[in-house]
Amino acid sequence: MDREEDKARRSTTIQSVSIAARFLDILAKAEGPMPLGEIARCAGTSTSTAHRYMQSLVLEGLAAQDKITARYDLGPSALHIGIGALRRIQPVDIASRLMKSLAARIAASCGVAIWTERGPTIVRWYRSSDFAVSTVSLGDVLPLDNTATGLVFQAWLPPERIAAARRMQPPSFRGSPPEPEILEQVRQEAGADLFEHLFSLLTGKAAPVFDAQNEIACVVTTVSFIEAAKAEDHRTALFEAAKQASREAGGT
């Protein structure tokens, strides 16, 4: 094989990786398993090309195909890669440790959310033995305006990122945009809480965690009964944990 042939072969290989990554990105952004034709349409390829790449991804564990519906979704290897990437985000690890500890001390479920193109997304969730109500699960995308977590992200993220996520969330799900003074109050108080906003008798609280560049890296949050939150002062406990996570992550 001469030098030009070797160069052409390497170029083809790199292009194949790029196309495979495009298919994985489509699966990652999808709301659920996708039929082959839809994947091909989103990728701008023929169905035969999509089938060839998807089958290769299935063999590598990066994609999975349902035997009954024939639809494709992310596979176990892709999920492992995603989890590995999350583990390398230091503020998330720090916040997770503190939220796990907090859930063991108070009657509240405690979690950590990161920002994705769809909005606040739960990446850690710890249930308390004293609070059995299940309202949130790992991987859930939260409403922008109807949750304390959503308000905290809106208070610190650039408007264009909020607007992009707003377009992804149905109005009935995300709620109505908050007034500027509400977001200013969230910034001044370094957190937010909502009472009986989505569920009767429950309160959701959230506070930001900042990285070494003093940018919001994630949000810590709790869900609990209103009476328990007042009796145990969940707001103070959560806000202090957020400040500690920021300090450990190099933020302020």
XYZ file of C-alpha atoms in Angstrom:
252
model
C 0.000 0.000 0.000
C 1.519 3.339 -1.061
C 1.355 6.575 0.891
C -1.662 7.980 -0.998
C -3.687 4.777 -0.497
C -2.865 4.756 3.212
C -3.917 8.395 3.508
C -7.216 7.693 1.723
C -7.896 4.693 3.967
C -7.308 6.710 7.125
C -9.561 9.491 5.824
C -12.358 6.976 5.197
C -11.940 5.522 8.691
C -12.139 8.950 10.312
C -15.253 9.766 8.281
C -16.860 6.508 9.431
C -16.224 7.426 13.056
C -17.757 10.848 12.442
C -20.893 9.329 10.907
C -21.210 6.798 13.741
C -20.929 9.648 16.249
C -23.741 11.433 14.419
C -26.026 8.415 14.885
C -25.147 8.205 18.572
C -25.905 11.898 18.998
C -29.323 11.370 17.417
C -30.096 8.569 19.868
C -28.854 10.645 22.790
C -31.139 13.572 21.901
C -34.198 11.412 21.222
C -37.029 11.218 23.736
C -37.082 7.418 23.436
C -36.299 4.454 21.138
C -36.396 5.352 17.426
C -37.364 3.445 14.265
C -34.665 3.047 11.635
C -36.393 5.295 9.106
C -36.557 8.180 11.560
C -32.883 7.758 12.433
C -31.956 7.851 8.737
C -34.051 10.985 8.213
C -32.433 12.783 11.156
C -28.953 11.772 9.989
C -29.600 12.716 6.378
C -28.586 9.267 5.108
C -30.266 6.408 3.286
C -32.032 3.699 5.268
C -29.445 1.125 4.160
C -26.591 3.323 5.433
C -28.375 3.888 8.724
C -29.005 0.151 9.070
C -25.344 -0.674 8.458
C -24.099 1.802 11.043
C -26.754 0.980 13.611
C -26.003 -2.723 13.408
C -22.295 -1.988 13.925
C -23.135 0.144 16.958
C -25.321 -2.659 18.324
C -22.431 -5.128 17.981
C -20.210 -2.781 19.985
C -22.863 -2.262 22.668
C -23.146 1.436 21.877
C -26.715 0.952 20.635
C -29.437 -1.579 21.390
C -32.328 -2.833 19.262
C -35.625 -4.022 20.676
C -36.399 -7.485 19.292
C -40.145 -6.813 19.188
C -40.409 -3.222 17.918
C -37.039 -3.185 16.067
C -36.480 0.334 17.436
C -33.031 1.523 18.424
C -31.843 3.153 21.633
C -28.557 3.834 23.395
C -26.769 0.664 24.467
C -24.982 -0.223 27.707
C -21.550 0.836 26.464
C -22.844 4.302 25.571
C -24.391 4.616 29.006
C -21.121 3.579 30.649
C -19.287 6.240 28.657
C -21.810 8.852 29.755
C -21.555 7.837 33.389
C -17.764 7.876 33.156
C -17.873 11.412 31.799
C -20.135 12.502 34.632
C -17.757 11.006 37.194
C -15.023 13.255 35.875
C -17.065 16.363 36.588
C -15.659 17.132 40.010
C -18.418 19.437 41.280
C -21.025 16.755 40.566
C -19.039 14.186 42.539
C -18.617 16.554 45.459
C -22.262 17.587 45.438
C -23.340 13.941 45.201
C -21.355 12.997 48.286
C -22.884 15.834 50.273
C -26.433 15.090 49.080
C -26.086 11.418 49.976
C -24.992 12.446 53.451
C -27.818 14.964 53.743
C -30.445 12.373 52.755
C -29.232 10.207 55.631
C -29.734 13.069 58.111
C -33.044 14.668 57.144
C -36.495 13.513 56.033
C -36.057 14.499 52.398
C -34.985 13.035 49.108
C -31.815 14.801 47.948
C -30.333 15.035 44.496
C -28.038 16.710 42.002
C -29.099 18.135 38.645
C -27.000 19.234 35.688
C -28.009 21.366 32.737
C -28.702 19.668 29.404
C -30.206 20.971 26.184
C -33.619 19.885 27.480
C -33.234 21.629 30.809
C -32.399 20.536 34.374
C -31.673 16.806 34.470
C -31.331 14.656 37.602
C -28.034 12.739 37.623
C -27.975 11.725 41.295
C -30.937 10.971 43.554
C -30.877 9.734 47.154
C -34.058 8.780 48.972
C -34.391 9.209 52.709
C -35.693 6.367 54.847
C -37.934 8.961 56.525
C -39.456 10.243 53.269
C -40.924 7.505 51.092
C -42.838 9.601 48.551
C -41.307 9.107 45.086
C -41.695 12.196 42.894
C -38.372 12.273 41.038
C -36.169 9.582 39.498
C -32.655 9.398 38.127
C -32.529 10.818 34.608
C -35.705 12.890 34.921
C -35.793 16.224 33.103
C -37.383 18.873 35.324
C -39.678 21.731 34.286
C -37.931 25.052 33.805
C -40.434 27.243 35.628
C -42.348 24.856 37.873
C -39.379 23.684 39.957
C -36.920 25.364 42.290
C -34.098 23.682 40.377
C -35.277 25.233 37.136
C -35.425 28.691 38.701
C -31.883 28.367 40.068
C -30.486 27.420 36.676
C -32.357 30.311 35.082
C -30.883 32.723 37.625
C -27.290 31.957 36.580
C -27.238 30.559 33.061
C -27.057 32.755 29.929
C -30.488 33.655 28.484
C -29.755 31.955 25.160
C -29.232 28.588 26.839
C -32.483 28.990 28.744
C -34.296 29.941 25.546
C -32.991 26.846 23.744
C -34.243 24.558 26.500
C -37.539 26.429 26.650
C -38.145 25.495 23.020
C -37.592 21.829 23.909
C -40.098 21.761 26.785
C -43.874 21.882 26.125
C -45.557 24.944 27.698
C -47.791 22.782 29.891
C -44.674 21.092 31.272
C -42.246 23.978 31.691
C -44.690 26.578 33.055
C -44.653 30.360 32.632
C -41.365 32.326 32.538
C -40.573 33.947 35.898
C -40.465 37.696 36.299
C -36.942 39.215 36.412
C -37.379 40.184 40.067
C -37.983 36.551 41.001
C -34.691 35.487 39.452
C -32.947 38.408 41.138
C -34.334 37.225 44.469
C -33.008 33.715 43.748
C -29.553 35.193 43.118
C -29.646 37.299 46.264
C -30.769 34.390 48.427
C -28.430 31.902 46.673
C -31.258 29.464 46.088
C -34.982 28.922 45.719
C -37.877 26.999 47.207
C -41.402 26.313 46.021
C -44.342 25.069 48.077
C -47.068 22.771 46.737
C -46.178 23.870 43.216
C -46.309 20.445 41.567
C -47.451 18.209 44.428
C -49.731 18.914 47.368
C -48.041 19.061 50.813
C -44.558 18.947 49.292
C -41.818 21.520 48.956
C -38.876 21.576 46.570
C -35.703 23.481 47.354
C -32.589 24.085 45.266
C -29.238 25.848 45.450
C -26.360 26.343 42.977
C -22.918 24.754 43.071
C -20.122 26.716 41.388
C -16.878 25.434 39.858
C -13.374 26.889 39.971
C -14.345 29.441 37.311
C -17.278 30.526 39.474
C -19.739 29.249 36.882
C -22.766 27.204 37.864
C -21.777 23.543 37.539
C -24.834 21.834 38.985
C -27.737 22.353 41.348
C -28.438 20.489 44.580
C -32.066 19.951 45.467
C -34.421 18.418 48.013
C -38.039 17.270 48.002
C -39.867 16.780 51.291
C -43.074 17.366 53.202
C -43.543 21.039 54.082
C -43.916 20.336 57.800
C -40.723 18.277 57.940
C -38.837 20.923 55.951
C -39.821 23.597 58.442
C -39.166 21.452 61.515
C -35.720 20.345 60.334
C -34.860 23.583 58.483
C -34.107 21.846 55.198
C -33.488 25.180 53.489
C -30.523 26.039 55.693
C -29.139 22.505 55.494
C -29.334 22.446 51.708
C -27.932 25.920 51.178
C -24.995 25.179 53.488
C -24.292 21.956 51.600
C -24.310 23.878 48.320
C -21.829 26.417 49.693
C -19.581 23.635 50.946
C -19.697 21.882 47.559
C -18.744 25.133 45.846
C -15.822 25.667 48.210
C -14.526 22.138 47.672
C -14.889 22.527 43.900
C -12.834 25.724 43.967
C -15.744 28.141 43.588
C -17.051 30.754 45.986
